[in-house]
């Protein structure tokens, strides 16, 4: 179904010459998306992995493997890809910082591992804005990203971070 919709969207956009810069983003959020990932990747401009939703359909131990595989394939295809965090309806990688000054080690590693896996962006959502320490959250994520940029141990490379 996703391939059909993407093909229809491309055909529609091709008829509108003034919309040449429009890109198609595809959310991968269920088993159907996982099973058809390679086909979807060929048809889309950008990939968004919704790990929380994937965790509903897939066993927990398979979500991280799919993340690594999907990000690697996206990078090899030259397609930007973003992972959204695992918590349902939360778009904050560092959820602990909504009321504490520091993220947990697991949250810091989640940010780092997303980048090491090849994610092209880190999403901090509305939860960050409503938190007690929004500026500190952005600062800590930036420090993690700066450290990764200087690191020579990156496994996969993202073009933008």
Coordinates of C-alpha atoms in Angstrom, one line a residue:
X1 CA 0.0 0.0 0.0
X2 CA 2.8 2.4 0.9
X3 CA 4.5 1.9 -2.5
X4 CA 1.2 2.6 -4.3
X5 CA 0.7 5.8 -2.3
X6 CA 4.2 7.0 -3.0
X7 CA 3.9 6.3 -6.7
X8 CA 0.6 8.2 -6.8
X9 CA 2.2 11.1 -4.8
X10 CA 5.2 11.2 -7.3
X11 CA 2.8 11.3 -10.3
X12 CA 0.8 14.0 -8.7
X13 CA 3.8 16.1 -7.9
X14 CA 5.3 15.7 -11.4
X15 CA 2.2 17.4 -12.8
X16 CA 2.8 20.5 -10.6
X17 CA 5.9 22.1 -12.0
X18 CA 6.0 24.8 -9.2
X19 CA 6.4 22.1 -6.5
X20 CA 9.7 20.6 -7.7
X21 CA 11.3 20.9 -4.3
X22 CA 8.7 18.9 -2.5
X23 CA 10.0 15.7 -1.0
X24 CA 8.2 12.5 0.2
X25 CA 8.8 11.4 3.8
X26 CA 7.7 7.9 4.7
X27 CA 7.1 6.8 8.3
X28 CA 8.1 3.3 9.1
X29 CA 6.0 2.3 12.1
X30 CA 4.7 -1.2 11.7
X31 CA 5.5 -4.7 10.5
X32 CA 4.3 -3.9 7.0
X33 CA 6.8 -1.1 6.7
X34 CA 9.6 -3.4 8.0
X35 CA 8.6 -6.1 5.6
X36 CA 8.6 -3.7 2.6
X37 CA 11.4 -1.5 3.7
X38 CA 13.7 -2.0 0.7
X39 CA 10.8 -1.2 -1.7
X40 CA 9.8 1.8 0.3
X41 CA 13.4 3.1 0.4
X42 CA 13.6 3.1 -3.4
X43 CA 10.4 5.3 -3.7
X44 CA 10.9 7.8 -0.9
X45 CA 13.1 10.8 -0.4
X46 CA 13.4 10.5 3.4
X47 CA 12.8 7.8 6.0
X48 CA 11.4 8.3 9.5
X49 CA 11.6 5.4 11.9
X50 CA 9.0 5.5 14.7
X51 CA 10.7 3.1 17.2
X52 CA 7.9 3.4 19.7
X53 CA 5.3 2.2 17.2
X54 CA 7.6 -0.4 15.9
X55 CA 8.0 -1.7 19.4
X56 CA 4.3 -2.4 19.5
X57 CA 4.4 -4.7 16.4
X58 CA 7.9 -6.1 16.8
X59 CA 9.5 -7.9 19.7
X60 CA 11.7 -5.4 21.6
X61 CA 14.9 -7.3 20.7
X62 CA 14.2 -6.8 17.0
X63 CA 13.6 -3.1 17.0
X64 CA 17.2 -2.0 17.5
X65 CA 18.4 -4.5 14.9
X66 CA 15.9 -3.1 12.4
X67 CA 17.0 0.5 13.3
X68 CA 20.6 -0.3 12.6
X69 CA 19.7 -2.1 9.3
X70 CA 17.3 0.6 8.1
X71 CA 19.7 3.5 8.9
X72 CA 22.6 1.7 7.2
X73 CA 20.5 1.0 4.1
X74 CA 19.2 4.6 4.0
X75 CA 22.8 5.9 4.3
X76 CA 24.0 3.6 1.5
X77 CA 21.1 4.8 -0.7
X78 CA 21.9 8.5 0.1
X79 CA 18.5 9.0 1.7
X80 CA 18.2 11.0 4.9
X81 CA 16.8 9.0 7.8
X82 CA 15.7 10.0 11.3
X83 CA 14.8 7.8 14.3
X84 CA 12.2 8.9 16.8
X85 CA 12.5 7.8 20.4
X86 CA 10.9 4.7 21.9
X87 CA 8.5 6.3 24.3
X88 CA 4.9 6.5 23.1
X89 CA 3.8 10.0 22.2
X90 CA 7.1 11.5 23.5
X91 CA 9.5 13.0 21.1
X92 CA 12.2 13.7 23.6
X93 CA 15.4 11.6 23.5
X94 CA 16.3 12.9 26.9
X95 CA 13.0 12.5 28.7
X96 CA 14.7 12.4 32.2
X97 CA 15.7 16.1 31.6
X98 CA 12.0 17.2 31.8
X99 CA 12.6 17.4 35.5
X100 CA 16.3 16.7 36.1
X101 CA 19.4 18.5 35.1
X102 CA 21.1 15.5 33.5
X103 CA 20.0 12.8 31.2
X104 CA 20.3 9.1 32.2
X105 CA 23.3 7.3 30.8
X106 CA 20.8 5.3 28.7
X107 CA 19.3 8.5 27.2
X108 CA 22.8 9.9 26.4
X109 CA 23.7 6.6 24.8
X110 CA 20.5 6.6 22.8
X111 CA 21.4 10.0 21.3
X112 CA 24.9 8.8 20.6
X113 CA 23.9 5.4 19.2
X114 CA 21.3 7.0 16.9
X115 CA 24.1 9.1 15.3
X116 CA 26.6 6.2 15.3
X117 CA 24.0 4.1 13.5
X118 CA 23.7 6.8 10.8
X119 CA 20.6 8.9 11.8
X120 CA 20.7 12.3 10.1
X121 CA 19.0 14.2 12.9
X122 CA 18.2 14.2 16.6
X123 CA 14.6 15.3 17.3
X124 CA 13.9 17.2 20.5
X125 CA 10.2 17.8 20.7
X126 CA 7.6 19.7 22.7
X127 CA 8.5 17.8 25.8
X128 CA 11.9 19.6 25.7
X129 CA 10.2 23.0 25.6
X130 CA 8.0 22.2 28.5
X131 CA 10.8 20.7 30.6
X132 CA 12.5 22.5 33.5
X133 CA 15.8 22.6 31.6
X134 CA 15.2 23.1 27.9
X135 CA 18.4 25.0 27.2
X136 CA 20.5 22.5 29.2
X137 CA 18.9 19.7 27.3
X138 CA 19.9 21.2 23.9
X139 CA 23.4 22.0 25.3
X140 CA 23.9 18.4 26.5
X141 CA 22.7 16.9 23.2
X142 CA 25.0 19.4 21.4
X143 CA 28.0 18.2 23.6
X144 CA 27.3 14.6 22.7
X145 CA 27.1 15.5 19.0
X146 CA 30.3 17.5 19.2
X147 CA 32.1 14.7 20.9
X148 CA 31.0 12.3 18.2
X149 CA 32.2 14.6 15.5
X150 CA 35.7 14.5 17.0
X151 CA 35.6 10.8 17.5
X152 CA 37.5 8.5 15.3
X153 CA 35.5 5.5 16.3
X154 CA 32.3 6.2 14.4
X155 CA 30.9 3.0 13.0
X156 CA 28.6 4.5 10.3
X157 CA 28.8 8.0 9.0
X158 CA 26.0 10.4 8.7
X159 CA 26.4 13.1 6.2
X160 CA 24.8 15.9 8.2
X161 CA 25.8 15.5 11.9

